Amino acid sequence: MTDAVGSIDTPDAQDEVPESKKKARKGGKRAKKGPLKRLATFYRQIVAELRKVVWPSRNQLTSYTTVVIFFVAIMIALVTVIDYGLNHAAKYVFG
């Protein structure tokens, strides 16, 4: 029987690495840098990621804001009507 990678019966050649060629890592890359360098790298990565963001134009931002405010107003009205109706129903039932 086979899966998406290959035969289950025969292991892939890439998986077979002799024990003598494996390198033992002590601490990895973090151990080589101090805390200030890691912090500086972190902030550089933040700035790099923010440069990748596609920011909306002023027209898009205005339209998105209008849609959100309109939706919130509709939901407030809906919840108010339901609350008002349940309030009157509770007064009718319980006196």
PDB file of C-alpha atoms in Angstrom:
ATOM      1  CA  MET A   1       0.000   0.000   0.000  1.00  0.00           C
ATOM      2  CA  THR A   2       1.309   3.480  -0.793  1.00  0.00           C
ATOM      3  CA  ASP A   3       0.616   6.951   0.528  1.00  0.00           C
ATOM      4  CA  ALA A   4       1.162  10.408  -0.988  1.00  0.00           C
ATOM      5  CA  VAL A   5       4.920  10.305  -0.348  1.00  0.00           C
ATOM      6  CA  GLY A   6       5.798   6.808  -1.467  1.00  0.00           C
ATOM      7  CA  SER A   7       5.786   3.210  -0.386  1.00  0.00           C
ATOM      8  CA  ILE A   8       5.191   2.440   3.260  1.00  0.00           C
ATOM      9  CA  ASP A   9       7.284  -0.708   3.036  1.00  0.00           C
ATOM     10  CA  THR A  10      10.475   1.035   1.911  1.00  0.00           C
ATOM     11  CA  PRO A  11      11.689   4.132   3.740  1.00  0.00           C
ATOM     12  CA  ASP A  12      12.756   7.209   1.825  1.00  0.00           C
ATOM     13  CA  ALA A  13      16.456   7.603   1.167  1.00  0.00           C
ATOM     14  CA  GLN A  14      16.420  11.078   2.720  1.00  0.00           C
ATOM     15  CA  ASP A  15      15.258   9.700   6.056  1.00  0.00           C
ATOM     16  CA  GLU A  16      18.303   7.462   6.411  1.00  0.00           C
ATOM     17  CA  VAL A  17      21.056   9.613   7.932  1.00  0.00           C
ATOM     18  CA  PRO A  18      23.899   7.846   9.704  1.00  0.00           C
ATOM     19  CA  GLU A  19      24.359   8.712  13.369  1.00  0.00           C
ATOM     20  CA  SER A  20      27.955   9.846  12.733  1.00  0.00           C
ATOM     21  CA  LYS A  21      26.850  12.667  10.399  1.00  0.00           C
ATOM     22  CA  LYS A  22      24.269  14.161  12.777  1.00  0.00           C
ATOM     23  CA  LYS A  23      25.533  17.269  14.551  1.00  0.00           C
ATOM     24  CA  ALA A  24      24.635  17.960  18.137  1.00  0.00           C
ATOM     25  CA  ARG A  25      23.552  21.564  18.676  1.00  0.00           C
ATOM     26  CA  LYS A  26      24.245  23.249  21.950  1.00  0.00           C
ATOM     27  CA  GLY A  27      21.791  26.105  22.426  1.00  0.00           C
ATOM     28  CA  GLY A  28      21.301  26.800  18.735  1.00  0.00           C
ATOM     29  CA  LYS A  29      21.515  30.311  17.299  1.00  0.00           C
ATOM     30  CA  ARG A  30      19.988  31.991  20.354  1.00  0.00           C
ATOM     31  CA  ALA A  31      22.920  31.086  22.557  1.00  0.00           C
ATOM     32  CA  LYS A  32      25.281  33.054  20.318  1.00  0.00           C
ATOM     33  CA  LYS A  33      23.411  36.374  20.585  1.00  0.00           C
ATOM     34  CA  GLY A  34      22.907  38.511  23.638  1.00  0.00           C
ATOM     35  CA  PRO A  35      19.492  39.679  24.805  1.00  0.00           C
ATOM     36  CA  LEU A  36      19.897  43.159  23.283  1.00  0.00           C
ATOM     37  CA  LYS A  37      20.798  41.751  19.865  1.00  0.00           C
ATOM     38  CA  ARG A  38      17.801  39.423  20.006  1.00  0.00           C
ATOM     39  CA  LEU A  39      15.558  42.368  20.924  1.00  0.00           C
ATOM     40  CA  ALA A  40      16.959  44.443  18.060  1.00  0.00           C
ATOM     41  CA  THR A  41      16.407  41.528  15.663  1.00  0.00           C
ATOM     42  CA  PHE A  42      12.852  41.165  16.933  1.00  0.00           C
ATOM     43  CA  TYR A  43      12.065  44.839  16.250  1.00  0.00           C
ATOM     44  CA  ARG A  44      13.691  44.670  12.801  1.00  0.00           C
ATOM     45  CA  GLN A  45      11.479  41.695  11.972  1.00  0.00           C
ATOM     46  CA  ILE A  46       8.406  43.627  13.168  1.00  0.00           C
ATOM     47  CA  VAL A  47       9.240  46.549  10.875  1.00  0.00           C
ATOM     48  CA  ALA A  48       9.861  44.160   7.968  1.00  0.00           C
ATOM     49  CA  GLU A  49       6.483  42.488   8.491  1.00  0.00           C
ATOM     50  CA  LEU A  50       4.687  45.837   8.741  1.00  0.00           C
ATOM     51  CA  ARG A  51       6.176  46.844   5.396  1.00  0.00           C
ATOM     52  CA  LYS A  52       4.508  43.789   3.829  1.00  0.00           C
ATOM     53  CA  VAL A  53       1.039  44.866   5.003  1.00  0.00           C
ATOM     54  CA  VAL A  54      -1.269  46.255   2.336  1.00  0.00           C
ATOM     55  CA  TRP A  55      -2.782  49.304   4.016  1.00  0.00           C
ATOM     56  CA  PRO A  56      -6.227  50.504   2.863  1.00  0.00           C
ATOM     57  CA  SER A  57      -6.595  53.814   1.062  1.00  0.00           C
ATOM     58  CA  ARG A  58      -8.536  56.683   2.639  1.00  0.00           C
ATOM     59  CA  ASN A  59     -11.627  55.870   0.539  1.00  0.00           C
ATOM     60  CA  GLN A  60     -11.526  52.201   1.525  1.00  0.00           C
ATOM     61  CA  LEU A  61     -11.047  53.094   5.176  1.00  0.00           C
ATOM     62  CA  THR A  62     -14.006  55.497   5.059  1.00  0.00           C
ATOM     63  CA  SER A  63     -16.260  52.922   3.425  1.00  0.00           C
ATOM     64  CA  TYR A  64     -15.202  50.169   5.856  1.00  0.00           C
ATOM     65  CA  THR A  65     -15.805  52.465   8.818  1.00  0.00           C
ATOM     66  CA  THR A  66     -19.234  53.433   7.481  1.00  0.00           C
ATOM     67  CA  VAL A  67     -20.212  49.786   7.029  1.00  0.00           C
ATOM     68  CA  VAL A  68     -19.091  48.904  10.560  1.00  0.00           C
ATOM     69  CA  ILE A  69     -20.948  51.824  12.147  1.00  0.00           C
ATOM     70  CA  PHE A  70     -24.088  50.997  10.147  1.00  0.00           C
ATOM     71  CA  PHE A  71     -23.901  47.322  11.167  1.00  0.00           C
ATOM     72  CA  VAL A  72     -23.381  48.202  14.835  1.00  0.00           C
ATOM     73  CA  ALA A  73     -26.358  50.603  14.734  1.00  0.00           C
ATOM     74  CA  ILE A  74     -28.549  47.862  13.217  1.00  0.00           C
ATOM     75  CA  MET A  75     -27.455  45.371  15.882  1.00  0.00           C
ATOM     76  CA  ILE A  76     -28.095  47.896  18.685  1.00  0.00           C
ATOM     77  CA  ALA A  77     -31.594  48.497  17.315  1.00  0.00           C
ATOM     78  CA  LEU A  78     -32.246  44.750  17.028  1.00  0.00           C
ATOM     79  CA  VAL A  79     -31.094  44.014  20.583  1.00  0.00           C
ATOM     80  CA  THR A  80     -33.127  46.982  21.889  1.00  0.00           C
ATOM     81  CA  VAL A  81     -36.315  45.728  20.198  1.00  0.00           C
ATOM     82  CA  ILE A  82     -35.771  42.181  21.489  1.00  0.00           C
ATOM     83  CA  ASP A  83     -35.056  43.479  25.010  1.00  0.00           C
ATOM     84  CA  TYR A  84     -38.135  45.705  24.943  1.00  0.00           C
ATOM     85  CA  GLY A  85     -40.309  42.794  23.761  1.00  0.00           C
ATOM     86  CA  LEU A  86     -38.946  40.356  26.365  1.00  0.00           C
ATOM     87  CA  ASN A  87     -39.395  42.997  29.080  1.00  0.00           C
ATOM     88  CA  HIS A  88     -43.066  43.434  28.222  1.00  0.00           C
ATOM     89  CA  ALA A  89     -43.553  39.666  27.923  1.00  0.00           C
ATOM     90  CA  ALA A  90     -42.041  39.129  31.391  1.00  0.00           C
ATOM     91  CA  LYS A  91     -44.268  41.858  32.860  1.00  0.00           C
ATOM     92  CA  TYR A  92     -47.319  40.240  31.236  1.00  0.00           C
ATOM     93  CA  VAL A  93     -46.454  36.745  32.484  1.00  0.00           C
ATOM     94  CA  PHE A  94     -45.282  37.636  36.004  1.00  0.00           C
ATOM     95  CA  GLY A  95     -47.637  40.496  36.676  1.00  0.00           C
TER      96      GLY A  95
END
